[in-house]
Short mmCIF file of C-alpha atoms and ligand atoms in Angstrom, two decimals:
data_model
loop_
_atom_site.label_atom_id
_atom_site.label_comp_id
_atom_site.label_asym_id
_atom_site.label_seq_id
_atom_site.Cartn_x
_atom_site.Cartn_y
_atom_site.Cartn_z
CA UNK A 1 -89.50 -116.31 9.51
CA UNK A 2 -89.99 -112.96 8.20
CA UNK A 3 -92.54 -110.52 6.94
CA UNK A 4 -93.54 -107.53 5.87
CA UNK A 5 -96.47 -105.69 8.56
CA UNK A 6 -98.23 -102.45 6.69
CA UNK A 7 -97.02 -98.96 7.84
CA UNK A 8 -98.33 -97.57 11.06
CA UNK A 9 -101.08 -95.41 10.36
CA UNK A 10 -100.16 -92.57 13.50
CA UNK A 11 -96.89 -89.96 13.45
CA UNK A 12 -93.40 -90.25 13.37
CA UNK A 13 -92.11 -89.17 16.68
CA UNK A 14 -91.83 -91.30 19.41
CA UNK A 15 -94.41 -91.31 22.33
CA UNK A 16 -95.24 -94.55 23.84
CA UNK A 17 -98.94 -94.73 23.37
CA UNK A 18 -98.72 -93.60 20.00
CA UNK A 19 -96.31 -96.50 19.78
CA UNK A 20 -99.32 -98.49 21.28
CA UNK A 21 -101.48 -97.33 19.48
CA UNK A 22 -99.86 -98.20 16.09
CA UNK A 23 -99.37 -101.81 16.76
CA UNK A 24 -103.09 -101.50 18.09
CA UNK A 25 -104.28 -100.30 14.65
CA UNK A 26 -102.87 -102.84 12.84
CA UNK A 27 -103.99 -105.85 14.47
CA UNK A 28 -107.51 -104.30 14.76
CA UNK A 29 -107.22 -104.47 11.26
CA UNK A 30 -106.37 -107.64 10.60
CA UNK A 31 -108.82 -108.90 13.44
CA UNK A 32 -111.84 -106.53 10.99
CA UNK A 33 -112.17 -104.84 14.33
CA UNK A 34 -115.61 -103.00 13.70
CA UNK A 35 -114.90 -98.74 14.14
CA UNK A 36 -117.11 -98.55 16.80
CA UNK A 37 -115.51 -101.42 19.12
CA UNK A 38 -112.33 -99.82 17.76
CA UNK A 39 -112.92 -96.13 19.44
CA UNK A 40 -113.87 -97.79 22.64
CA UNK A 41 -111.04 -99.74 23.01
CA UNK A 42 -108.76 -96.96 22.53
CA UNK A 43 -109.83 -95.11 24.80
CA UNK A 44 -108.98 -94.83 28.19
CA UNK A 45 -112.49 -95.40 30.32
CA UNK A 46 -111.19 -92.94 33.15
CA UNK A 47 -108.13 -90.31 33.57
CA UNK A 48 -107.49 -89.38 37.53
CA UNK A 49 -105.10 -86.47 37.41
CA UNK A 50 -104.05 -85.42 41.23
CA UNK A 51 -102.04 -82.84 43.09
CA UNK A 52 -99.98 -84.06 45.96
CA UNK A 53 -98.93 -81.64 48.20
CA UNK A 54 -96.09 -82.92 50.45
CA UNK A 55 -94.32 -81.25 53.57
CA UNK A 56 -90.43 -82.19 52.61
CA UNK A 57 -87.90 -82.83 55.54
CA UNK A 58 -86.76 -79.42 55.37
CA UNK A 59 -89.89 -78.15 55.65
CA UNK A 60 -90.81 -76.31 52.51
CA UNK A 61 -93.98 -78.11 50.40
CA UNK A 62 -93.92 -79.72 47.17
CA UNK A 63 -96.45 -80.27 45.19
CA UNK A 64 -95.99 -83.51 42.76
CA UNK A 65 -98.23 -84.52 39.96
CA UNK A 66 -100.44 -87.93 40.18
CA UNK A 67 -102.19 -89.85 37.69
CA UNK A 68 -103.96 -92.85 37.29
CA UNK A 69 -105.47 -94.27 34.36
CA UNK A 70 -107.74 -97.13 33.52
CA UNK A 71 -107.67 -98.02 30.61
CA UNK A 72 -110.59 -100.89 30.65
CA UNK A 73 -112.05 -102.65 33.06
CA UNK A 74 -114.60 -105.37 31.05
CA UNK A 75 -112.46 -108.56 32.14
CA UNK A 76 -112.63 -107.49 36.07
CA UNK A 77 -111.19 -105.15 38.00
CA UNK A 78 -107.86 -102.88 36.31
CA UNK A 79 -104.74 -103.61 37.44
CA UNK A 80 -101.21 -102.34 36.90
CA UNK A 81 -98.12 -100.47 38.74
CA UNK A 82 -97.70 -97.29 39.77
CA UNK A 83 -94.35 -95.88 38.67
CA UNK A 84 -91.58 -93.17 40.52
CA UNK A 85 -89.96 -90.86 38.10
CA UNK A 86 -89.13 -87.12 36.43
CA UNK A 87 -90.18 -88.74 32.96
CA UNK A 88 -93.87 -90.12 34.10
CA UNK A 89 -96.36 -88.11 31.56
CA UNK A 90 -100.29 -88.35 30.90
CA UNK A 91 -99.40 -90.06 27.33
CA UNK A 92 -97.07 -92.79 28.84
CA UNK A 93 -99.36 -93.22 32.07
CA UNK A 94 -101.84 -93.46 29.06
CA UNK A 95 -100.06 -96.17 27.09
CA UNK A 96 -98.92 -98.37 29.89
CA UNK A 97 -102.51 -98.81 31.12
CA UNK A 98 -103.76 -99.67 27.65
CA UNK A 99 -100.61 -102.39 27.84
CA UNK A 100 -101.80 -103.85 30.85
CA UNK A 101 -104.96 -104.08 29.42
CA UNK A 102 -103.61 -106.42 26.59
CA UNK A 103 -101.03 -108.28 28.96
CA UNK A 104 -103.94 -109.05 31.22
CA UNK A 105 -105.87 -110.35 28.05
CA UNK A 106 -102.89 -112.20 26.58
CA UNK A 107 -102.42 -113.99 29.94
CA UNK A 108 -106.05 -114.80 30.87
CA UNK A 109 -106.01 -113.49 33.84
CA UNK A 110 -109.75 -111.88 35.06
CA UNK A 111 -108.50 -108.10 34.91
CA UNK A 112 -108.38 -104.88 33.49
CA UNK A 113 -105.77 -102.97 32.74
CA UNK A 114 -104.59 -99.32 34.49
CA UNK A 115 -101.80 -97.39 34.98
CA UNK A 116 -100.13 -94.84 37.69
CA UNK A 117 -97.39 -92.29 37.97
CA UNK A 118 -96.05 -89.51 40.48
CA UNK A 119 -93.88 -87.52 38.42
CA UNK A 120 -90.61 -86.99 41.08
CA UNK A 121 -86.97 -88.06 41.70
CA UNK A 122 -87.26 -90.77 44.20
CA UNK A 123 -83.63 -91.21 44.27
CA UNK A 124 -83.38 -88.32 45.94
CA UNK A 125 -86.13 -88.53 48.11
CA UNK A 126 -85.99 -89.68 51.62
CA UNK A 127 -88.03 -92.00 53.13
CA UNK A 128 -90.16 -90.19 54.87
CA UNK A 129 -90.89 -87.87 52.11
CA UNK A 130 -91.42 -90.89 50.03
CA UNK A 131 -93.94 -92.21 52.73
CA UNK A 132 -95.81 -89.07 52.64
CA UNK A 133 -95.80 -88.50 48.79
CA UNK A 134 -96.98 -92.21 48.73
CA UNK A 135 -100.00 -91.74 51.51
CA UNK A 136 -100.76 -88.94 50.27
CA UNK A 137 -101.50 -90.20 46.78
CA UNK A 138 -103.65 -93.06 48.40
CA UNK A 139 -105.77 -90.32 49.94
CA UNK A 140 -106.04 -88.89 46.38
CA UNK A 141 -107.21 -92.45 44.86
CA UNK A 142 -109.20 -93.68 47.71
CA UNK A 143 -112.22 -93.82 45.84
CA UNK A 144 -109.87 -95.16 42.76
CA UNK A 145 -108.54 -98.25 44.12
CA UNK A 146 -110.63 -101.01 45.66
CA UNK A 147 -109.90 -104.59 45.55
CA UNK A 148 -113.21 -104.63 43.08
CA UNK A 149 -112.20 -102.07 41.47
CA UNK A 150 -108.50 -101.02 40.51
CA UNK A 151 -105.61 -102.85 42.16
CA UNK A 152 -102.28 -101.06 41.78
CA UNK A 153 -98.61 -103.04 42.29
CA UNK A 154 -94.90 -102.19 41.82
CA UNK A 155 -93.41 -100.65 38.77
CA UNK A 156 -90.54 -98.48 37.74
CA UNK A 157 -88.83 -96.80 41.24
CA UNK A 158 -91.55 -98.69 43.42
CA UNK A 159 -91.91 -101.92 45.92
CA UNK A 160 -92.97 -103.67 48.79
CA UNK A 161 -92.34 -100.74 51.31
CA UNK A 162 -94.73 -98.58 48.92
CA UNK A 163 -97.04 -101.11 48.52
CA UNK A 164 -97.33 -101.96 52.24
CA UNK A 165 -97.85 -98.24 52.51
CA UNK A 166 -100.47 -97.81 50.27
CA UNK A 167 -102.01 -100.80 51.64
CA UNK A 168 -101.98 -99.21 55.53
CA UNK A 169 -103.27 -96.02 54.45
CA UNK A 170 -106.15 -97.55 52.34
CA UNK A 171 -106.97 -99.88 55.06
CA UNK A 172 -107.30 -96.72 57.36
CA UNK A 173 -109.12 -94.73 55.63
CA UNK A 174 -111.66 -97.88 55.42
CA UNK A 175 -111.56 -99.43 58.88
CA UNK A 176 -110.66 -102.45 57.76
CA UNK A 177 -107.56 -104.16 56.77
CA UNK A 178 -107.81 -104.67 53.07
CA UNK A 179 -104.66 -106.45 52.01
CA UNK A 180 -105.90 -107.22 48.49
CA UNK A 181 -106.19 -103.55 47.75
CA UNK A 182 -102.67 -104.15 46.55
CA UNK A 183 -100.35 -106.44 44.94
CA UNK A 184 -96.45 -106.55 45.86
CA UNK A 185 -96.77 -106.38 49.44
CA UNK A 186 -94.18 -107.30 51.72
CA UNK A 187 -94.77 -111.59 52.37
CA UNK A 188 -95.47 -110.51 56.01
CA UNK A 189 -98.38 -108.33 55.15
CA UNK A 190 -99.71 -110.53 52.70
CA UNK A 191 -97.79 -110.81 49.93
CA UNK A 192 -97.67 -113.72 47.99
CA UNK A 193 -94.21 -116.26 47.51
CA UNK A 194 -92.45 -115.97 44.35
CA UNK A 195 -93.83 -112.31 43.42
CA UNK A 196 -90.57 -110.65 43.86
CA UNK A 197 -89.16 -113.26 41.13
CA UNK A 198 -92.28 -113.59 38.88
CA UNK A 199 -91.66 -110.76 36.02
CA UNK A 200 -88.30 -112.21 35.53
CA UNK A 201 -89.41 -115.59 35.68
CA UNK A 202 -91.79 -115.33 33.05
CA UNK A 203 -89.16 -113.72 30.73
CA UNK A 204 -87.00 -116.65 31.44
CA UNK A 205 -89.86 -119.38 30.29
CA UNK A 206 -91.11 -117.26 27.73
CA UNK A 207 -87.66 -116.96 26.34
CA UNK A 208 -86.97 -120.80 26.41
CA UNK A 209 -90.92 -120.80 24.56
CA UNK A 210 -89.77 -118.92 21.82
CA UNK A 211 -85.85 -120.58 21.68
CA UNK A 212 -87.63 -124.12 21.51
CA UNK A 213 -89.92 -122.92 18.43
CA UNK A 214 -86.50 -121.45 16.75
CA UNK A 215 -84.46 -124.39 17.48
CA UNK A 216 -82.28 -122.33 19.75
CA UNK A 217 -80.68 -124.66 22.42
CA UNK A 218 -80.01 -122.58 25.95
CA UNK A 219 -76.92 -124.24 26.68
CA UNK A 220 -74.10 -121.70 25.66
CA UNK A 221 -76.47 -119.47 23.70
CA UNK A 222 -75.27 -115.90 24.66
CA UNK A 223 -77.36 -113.59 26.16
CA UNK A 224 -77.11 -109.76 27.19
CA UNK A 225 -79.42 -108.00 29.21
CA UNK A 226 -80.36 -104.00 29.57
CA UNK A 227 -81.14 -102.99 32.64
CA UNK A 228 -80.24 -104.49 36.42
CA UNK A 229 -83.18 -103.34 38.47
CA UNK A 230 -85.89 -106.32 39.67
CA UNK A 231 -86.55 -107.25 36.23
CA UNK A 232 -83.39 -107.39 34.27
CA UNK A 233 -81.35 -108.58 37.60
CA UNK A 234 -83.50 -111.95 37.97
CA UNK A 235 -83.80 -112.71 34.41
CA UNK A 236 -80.31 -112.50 33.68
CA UNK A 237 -80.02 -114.86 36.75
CA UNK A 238 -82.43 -117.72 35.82
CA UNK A 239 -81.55 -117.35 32.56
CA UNK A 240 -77.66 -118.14 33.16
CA UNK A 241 -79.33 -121.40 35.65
CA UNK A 242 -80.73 -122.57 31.89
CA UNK A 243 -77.60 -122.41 30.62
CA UNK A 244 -77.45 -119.43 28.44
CA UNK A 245 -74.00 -117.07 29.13
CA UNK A 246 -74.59 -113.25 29.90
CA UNK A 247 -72.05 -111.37 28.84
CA UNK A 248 -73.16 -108.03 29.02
CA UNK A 249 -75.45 -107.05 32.11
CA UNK A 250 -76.46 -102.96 31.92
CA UNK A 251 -77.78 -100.37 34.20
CA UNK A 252 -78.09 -96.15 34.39
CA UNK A 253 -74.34 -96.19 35.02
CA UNK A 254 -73.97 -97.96 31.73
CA UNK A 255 -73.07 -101.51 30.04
CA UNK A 256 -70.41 -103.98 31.65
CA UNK A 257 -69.71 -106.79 28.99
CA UNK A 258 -67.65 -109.80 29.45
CA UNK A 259 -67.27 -112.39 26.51
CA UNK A 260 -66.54 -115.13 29.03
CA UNK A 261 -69.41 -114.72 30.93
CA UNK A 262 -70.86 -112.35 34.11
CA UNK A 263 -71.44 -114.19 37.29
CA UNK A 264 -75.05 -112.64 37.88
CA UNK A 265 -75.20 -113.35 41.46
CA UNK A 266 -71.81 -112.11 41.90
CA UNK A 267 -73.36 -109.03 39.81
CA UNK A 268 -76.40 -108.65 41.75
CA UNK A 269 -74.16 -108.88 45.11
CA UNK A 270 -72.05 -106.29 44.28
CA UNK A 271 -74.69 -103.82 43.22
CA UNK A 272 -75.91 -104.19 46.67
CA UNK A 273 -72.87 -103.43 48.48
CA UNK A 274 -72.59 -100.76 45.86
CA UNK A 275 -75.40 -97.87 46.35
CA UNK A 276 -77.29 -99.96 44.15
CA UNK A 277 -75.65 -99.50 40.88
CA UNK A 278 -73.00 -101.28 39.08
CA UNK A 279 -70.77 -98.52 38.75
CA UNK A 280 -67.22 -100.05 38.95
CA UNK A 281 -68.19 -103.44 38.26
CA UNK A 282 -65.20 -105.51 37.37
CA UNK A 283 -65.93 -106.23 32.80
CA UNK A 284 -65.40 -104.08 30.11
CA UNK A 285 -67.12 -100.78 30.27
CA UNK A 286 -69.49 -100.01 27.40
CA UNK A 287 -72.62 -98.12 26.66
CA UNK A 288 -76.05 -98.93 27.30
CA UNK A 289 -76.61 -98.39 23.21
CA UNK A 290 -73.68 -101.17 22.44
CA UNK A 291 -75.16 -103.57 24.70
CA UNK A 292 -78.42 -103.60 22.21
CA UNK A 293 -75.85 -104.38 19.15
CA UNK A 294 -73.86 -106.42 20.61
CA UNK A 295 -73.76 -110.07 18.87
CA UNK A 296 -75.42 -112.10 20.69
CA UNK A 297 -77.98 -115.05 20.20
CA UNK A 298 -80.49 -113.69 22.95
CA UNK A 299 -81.57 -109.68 24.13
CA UNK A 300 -83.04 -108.86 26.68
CA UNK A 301 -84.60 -105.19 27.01
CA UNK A 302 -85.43 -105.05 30.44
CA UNK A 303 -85.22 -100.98 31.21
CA UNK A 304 -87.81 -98.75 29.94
CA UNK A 305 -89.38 -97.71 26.92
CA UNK A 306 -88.04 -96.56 23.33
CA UNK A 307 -85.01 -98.12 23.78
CA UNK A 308 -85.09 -99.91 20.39
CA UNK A 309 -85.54 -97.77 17.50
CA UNK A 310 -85.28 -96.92 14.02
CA UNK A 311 -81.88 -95.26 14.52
CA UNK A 312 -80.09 -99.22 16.07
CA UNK A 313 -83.01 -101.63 14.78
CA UNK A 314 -80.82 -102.34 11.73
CA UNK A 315 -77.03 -102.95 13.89
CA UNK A 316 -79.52 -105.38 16.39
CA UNK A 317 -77.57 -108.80 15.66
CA UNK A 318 -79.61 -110.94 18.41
CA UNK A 319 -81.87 -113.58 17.08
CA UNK A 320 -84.36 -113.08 19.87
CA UNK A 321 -85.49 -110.50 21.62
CA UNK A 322 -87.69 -110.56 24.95
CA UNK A 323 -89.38 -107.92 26.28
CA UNK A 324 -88.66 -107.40 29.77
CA UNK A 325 -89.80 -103.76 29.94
CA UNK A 326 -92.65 -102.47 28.54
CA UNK A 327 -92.57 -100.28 25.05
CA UNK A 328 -88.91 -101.04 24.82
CA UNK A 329 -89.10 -101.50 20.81
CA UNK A 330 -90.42 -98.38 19.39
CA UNK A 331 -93.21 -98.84 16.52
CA UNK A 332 -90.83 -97.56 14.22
CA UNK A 333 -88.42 -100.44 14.91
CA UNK A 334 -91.42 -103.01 14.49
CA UNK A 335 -90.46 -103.51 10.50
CA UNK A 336 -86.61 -103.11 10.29
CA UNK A 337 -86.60 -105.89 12.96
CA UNK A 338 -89.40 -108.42 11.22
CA UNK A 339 -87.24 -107.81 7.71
CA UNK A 340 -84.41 -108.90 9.35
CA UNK A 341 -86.18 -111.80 10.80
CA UNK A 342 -85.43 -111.00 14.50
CA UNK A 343 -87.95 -112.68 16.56
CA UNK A 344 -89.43 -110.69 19.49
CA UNK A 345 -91.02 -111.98 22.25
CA UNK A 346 -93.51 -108.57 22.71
CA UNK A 347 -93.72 -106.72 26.40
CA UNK A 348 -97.56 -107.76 26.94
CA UNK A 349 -96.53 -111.35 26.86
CA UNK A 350 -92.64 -111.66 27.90
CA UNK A 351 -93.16 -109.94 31.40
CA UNK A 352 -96.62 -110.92 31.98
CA UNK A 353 -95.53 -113.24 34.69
CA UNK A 354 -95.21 -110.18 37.45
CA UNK A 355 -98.95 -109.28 36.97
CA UNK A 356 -99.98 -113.14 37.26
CA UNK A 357 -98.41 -113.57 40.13
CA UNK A 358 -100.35 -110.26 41.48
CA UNK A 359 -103.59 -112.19 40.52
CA UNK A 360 -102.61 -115.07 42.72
CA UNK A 361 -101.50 -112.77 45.01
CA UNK A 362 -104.69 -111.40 44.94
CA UNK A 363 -106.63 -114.63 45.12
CA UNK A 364 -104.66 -115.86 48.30
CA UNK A 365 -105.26 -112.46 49.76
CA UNK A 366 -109.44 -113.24 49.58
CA UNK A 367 -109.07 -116.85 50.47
CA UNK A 368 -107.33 -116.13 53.10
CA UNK A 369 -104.89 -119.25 52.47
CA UNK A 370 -101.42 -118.99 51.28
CA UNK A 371 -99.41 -120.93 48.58
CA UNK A 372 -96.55 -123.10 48.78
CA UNK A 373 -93.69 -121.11 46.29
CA UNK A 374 -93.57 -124.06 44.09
CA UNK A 375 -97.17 -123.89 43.60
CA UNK A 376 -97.13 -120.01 42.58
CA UNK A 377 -94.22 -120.79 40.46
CA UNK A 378 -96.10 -123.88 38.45
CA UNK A 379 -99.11 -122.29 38.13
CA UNK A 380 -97.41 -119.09 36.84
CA UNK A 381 -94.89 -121.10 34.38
CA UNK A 382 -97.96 -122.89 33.02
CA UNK A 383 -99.79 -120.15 32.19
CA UNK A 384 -96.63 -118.24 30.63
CA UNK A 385 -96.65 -121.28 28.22
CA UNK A 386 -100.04 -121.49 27.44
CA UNK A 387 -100.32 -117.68 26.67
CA UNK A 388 -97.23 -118.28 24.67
CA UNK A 389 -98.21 -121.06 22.64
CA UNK A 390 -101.68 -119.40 22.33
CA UNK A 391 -99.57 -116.68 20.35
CA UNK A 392 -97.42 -118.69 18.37
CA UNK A 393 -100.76 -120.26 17.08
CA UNK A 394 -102.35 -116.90 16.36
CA UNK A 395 -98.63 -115.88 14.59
CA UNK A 396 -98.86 -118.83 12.20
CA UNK A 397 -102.81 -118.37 11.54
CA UNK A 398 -102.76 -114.32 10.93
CA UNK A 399 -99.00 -114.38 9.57
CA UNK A 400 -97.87 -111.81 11.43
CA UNK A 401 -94.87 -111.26 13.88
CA UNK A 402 -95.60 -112.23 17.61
CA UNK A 403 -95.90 -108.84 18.51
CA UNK A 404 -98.97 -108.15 16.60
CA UNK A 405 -100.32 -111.83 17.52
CA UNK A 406 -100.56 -110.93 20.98
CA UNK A 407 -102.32 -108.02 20.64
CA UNK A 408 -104.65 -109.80 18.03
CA UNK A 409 -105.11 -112.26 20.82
CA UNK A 410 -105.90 -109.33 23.30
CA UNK A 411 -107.97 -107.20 21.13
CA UNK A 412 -110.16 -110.30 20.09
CA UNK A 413 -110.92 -110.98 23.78
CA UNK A 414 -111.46 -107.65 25.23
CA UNK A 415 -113.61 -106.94 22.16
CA UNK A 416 -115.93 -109.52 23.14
CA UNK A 417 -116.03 -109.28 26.14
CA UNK A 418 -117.22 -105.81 25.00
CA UNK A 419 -120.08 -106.75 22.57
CA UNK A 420 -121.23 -109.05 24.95
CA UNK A 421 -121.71 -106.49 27.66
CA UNK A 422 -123.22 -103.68 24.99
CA UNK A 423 -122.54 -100.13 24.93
CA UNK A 424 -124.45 -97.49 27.04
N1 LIG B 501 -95.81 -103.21 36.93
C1 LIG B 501 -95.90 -104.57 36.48
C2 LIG B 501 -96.25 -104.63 35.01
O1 LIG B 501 -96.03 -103.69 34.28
C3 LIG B 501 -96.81 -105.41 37.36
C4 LIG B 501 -98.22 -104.98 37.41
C5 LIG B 501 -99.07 -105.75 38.42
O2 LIG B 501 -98.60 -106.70 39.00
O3 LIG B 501 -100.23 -105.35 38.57
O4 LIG B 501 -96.68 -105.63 34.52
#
C-alpha cells in the first residue's frame, strides 16, 4: 500500500490552509474539478473580523481580536468550533473552516463548514473575563450565528460553560430561548448524550476501520497518543477498552511513555487532581517530538496542527496514523509518509464524530425530544463506518492515499451541490 501523490502545487512554508489548500489542489485534479467550481470552492463565502473590547477584573480594557469564517454553506447551514488561543490567525481560522467544510461532506451530515477564533490566553483568564470576552463576541456575531444559519461548538480552549454562554446571550438578544444556536451545551441546557465523548469515539471506530482493512488486530497492538485534552484523553481511553496498549500519553508539559502500558483512567484522574496537566505523572519523561517516533503499531495526533512534518515524517515508525486534531500532518509530510506506506486515517474523517454528534445534537434540540446515549452512540458509530468505508472505496478507485480520498469524496459532493444550485 503505497504511492507516489504529485507535488503540491502552493509554497514551502508551513501555514495550515496552504496545507489545505495543497491536498485540495490535488484531488480537484484528479476529480477534473472544472477552474471555475475550483475558485469557488476555495474560497471562503464570508470573513467576520471583530474587535472585542473587554473590561478585565482589574479594571483596565482589552481589546481581543474575533473572527469567524464560513467557508461554504451549499449543504445547510456552516458549522464548526470556535477556538481560545495566542496562535488563532485569519489563515488558520481560514483553513479550519474550509476543513469543516470537507468533514461535514465526508460524513454526510446536512452542513456547511465555518470556523472561529478569539486570539487570547485563556489559561490565564478568569472566568469572568472569559464570560465577558465570550458574550461579548456573541454580540459581535449576532447576526452571524443562527440555528439556519451558522452553528458554532467547542474547539481548542473551549466547552460547555462557553457554549451555554453563547447560547444565553444569543437567546437574549432574540427573546427567545434558542438552544440549537449552539452545539456542546451543557446536557442540562440542551445538550445532547454522548457529545462530550463523540470526537474521540469516532477516532476509536475509525481507527479499528482502518486496522481491520490492514489486518491489524487491536488486541496488544501498541498505541501512543499526542495530546491529553477532550480529544486525545478519550481516545486513548476507548482505545485501551479495544484492547490496544498506550504507552505513551502526551500533553503541553510533554510526553510520559511507559512500555508496559498507561492506565488512561488512572491518567485522566490524575490530570484532574493535577491543575489539569500531567506534569509529574508517574512514566518515563520524554518529549512531545519522541512520542511521534516512537515504535509503535498505532499514532494518534490528537493536539493541533503541523505537528507532523517533513523534518520527523521519515523517523514516524507507526503503521497507522489517525487524525485526532485537525492539520496535524503538514502537506509536506503527505509523500514521505505514503512512500513509506504509513496509512493515515486524515483529520476530516478520523474526528468527524464530534461534529456528528453536534448534528444530532442539533436535531434533538428542534424536535424537542432527546436520545437515549446508546442511540447517539449507534447512530454516530454507523455513520463513522459508512464515511469510512465510503473512503476506502474512493482510495482503491482513484489510487490515492486516504487522505486525498476524503477530500475527493468532499470536493465531489460540495461541487455538486454547487452546479446544481448555479452561480450568481
Ligand atoms: N471543533 C470540532 C471540530 O473541529 C467540532 C465542531 C462542531 O461540532 O461543530 O470538528
Amino acid at each position: 500500500m503505497s504511492y507516489k501523490e504529485p507535488a503540491p502545487i502552493t509554497g514551502q512554508h508551513l501555514n495550515p490552509f496552504e496545507s489545505m489548500m495543497s491536498r485540495f489542489d490535488i484531488a480537484a485534479k484528479k476529480l477534473g474539478l472544472d477552474d471555475s467550481l475550483y475558485s469557488v470552492l476555495k474560497s471562503p463565502a464570508k470573513i467576520v473580523m471583530v474587535s472585542l473590547p473587554v473590561t478585565m477584573d482589574n479594571g483596565d480594557v482589552k481589546v481581543f481580536e474575533g473572527y469567524r469564517v464560513i467557508h461554504n454553506a451549499n449543504l445547510g447551514p456552516s458549522k464548526g468550533g470556535i477556538r481560545y488561543s495566542m496562535d488563532v490567525t485569519l489563515d488558520e481560522v481560514k483553513a479550519l473552516a474550509a476543513w469543516m467544510t470537507w468533514k461535514c461532506a465526508v460524513v454526510g451530515i446536512p452542513y456547511g463548514g465555518g470556523k472561529g477564533g478569539i486570539k487570547c490566553h485563556p489559561q490565564s483568564m478568569s472566568k469572568g473575563e472569559l464570560e465577558r470576552m465570550t458574550r461579548a463576541y456573541t454580540v459581535a456575531m449576532v447576526d452571524v450565528f443562527g440555528p439556519e444559519k451558522d452553528i458554532p461548538a467547542p474547539d481548542m480552549n473551549t466547552g460547555q460553560q462557553e457554549m451555554a454562554w453563547i447560547m444565553d446571550e444569543y437567546s437574549k438578544l432574540k427573546g427567545y430561548s434558542s438552544p440549537a444556536v449552539v452545539t456542546g451545551k451543557p446536557l442540562v441546557l440542551g445538550g445532547s448524550l454522548g457529545r462530550v465523548e463523540a470526537t474521540g469515539r469516532g477516532v476509536m471506530v475509525s481507527a479499528r476501520s482502518a486496522m481491520a482493512k490492514m489486518g491489524l488486530s487491536p488486541v496488544g497492538a501498541t498505541c501512543a497518543v499526542q495530546g491529553f485534552g477532550n480529544v486525545g484523553s478519550i481516545s486513548a481511553k476507548l482505545l485501551a477498552t479495544q484492547g490496544l496498549k498506550i504507552v505513551a500519553i502526551s500533553d503541553v508539559t510533554g510526553g510520559y511513555y511507559d512500555p508496559n502500558g498507561i492506565n488512561v483512567e488512572e491518567a485522566i484522574a490524575y490530570k484532574e487532581g493535577n491543575k489539569g496537566t500531567l506534569e509529574g505523572f508517574k512514566a518515563q519523561k520524554i518529549s512531545n517530538n519522541d512520542l511521534l517516533i516512537l515504535d509503535v503499531d498505532v499514532l494518534v495526533p490528537a493536539a493541533m496542527e503541523d505537528q507532523i512534518t517533513a523534518e520527523n515524517a521519515n523517523d514516524i515508525k507507526a503503521k497507522l496514523i489517525v487524525e485526532g486534531a485537525n492539520g496535524p500532518t503538514s502537506w509536506n509530510a503527505d509523500d514521505i509518509l505514503n512512500t513509506k506506506g504509513i496509512m493515515v486515517v486524515p483529520d476530516i474523517l478520523a474526528n468527524a464524530g464530534g461534529v456528528t454528534v453536534s448534528y444530532f445534537e442539533w436535531v434533538q434540540n428542534r424536535l424537542g425530544y432527546y436520545w437515549t446515549e446508546e442511540r447517539v452512540n449507534r447512530r454516530a458509530d454507523r455513520t463513522m463506518k459508512q464515511a469510512f468505508e465510503t473512503v476506502y472505496q474512493a482510495a482503491q478507485k482513484h489510487d490515492c492515499s486516504w487522505r486525498i480520498a476524503a477530500y475527493i469524496v468532499a470536493i465531489d459532493k460540495v461541487a455538486n451541490t454547487q452546479k446544481l444550485r448555479g452561480v450568481f
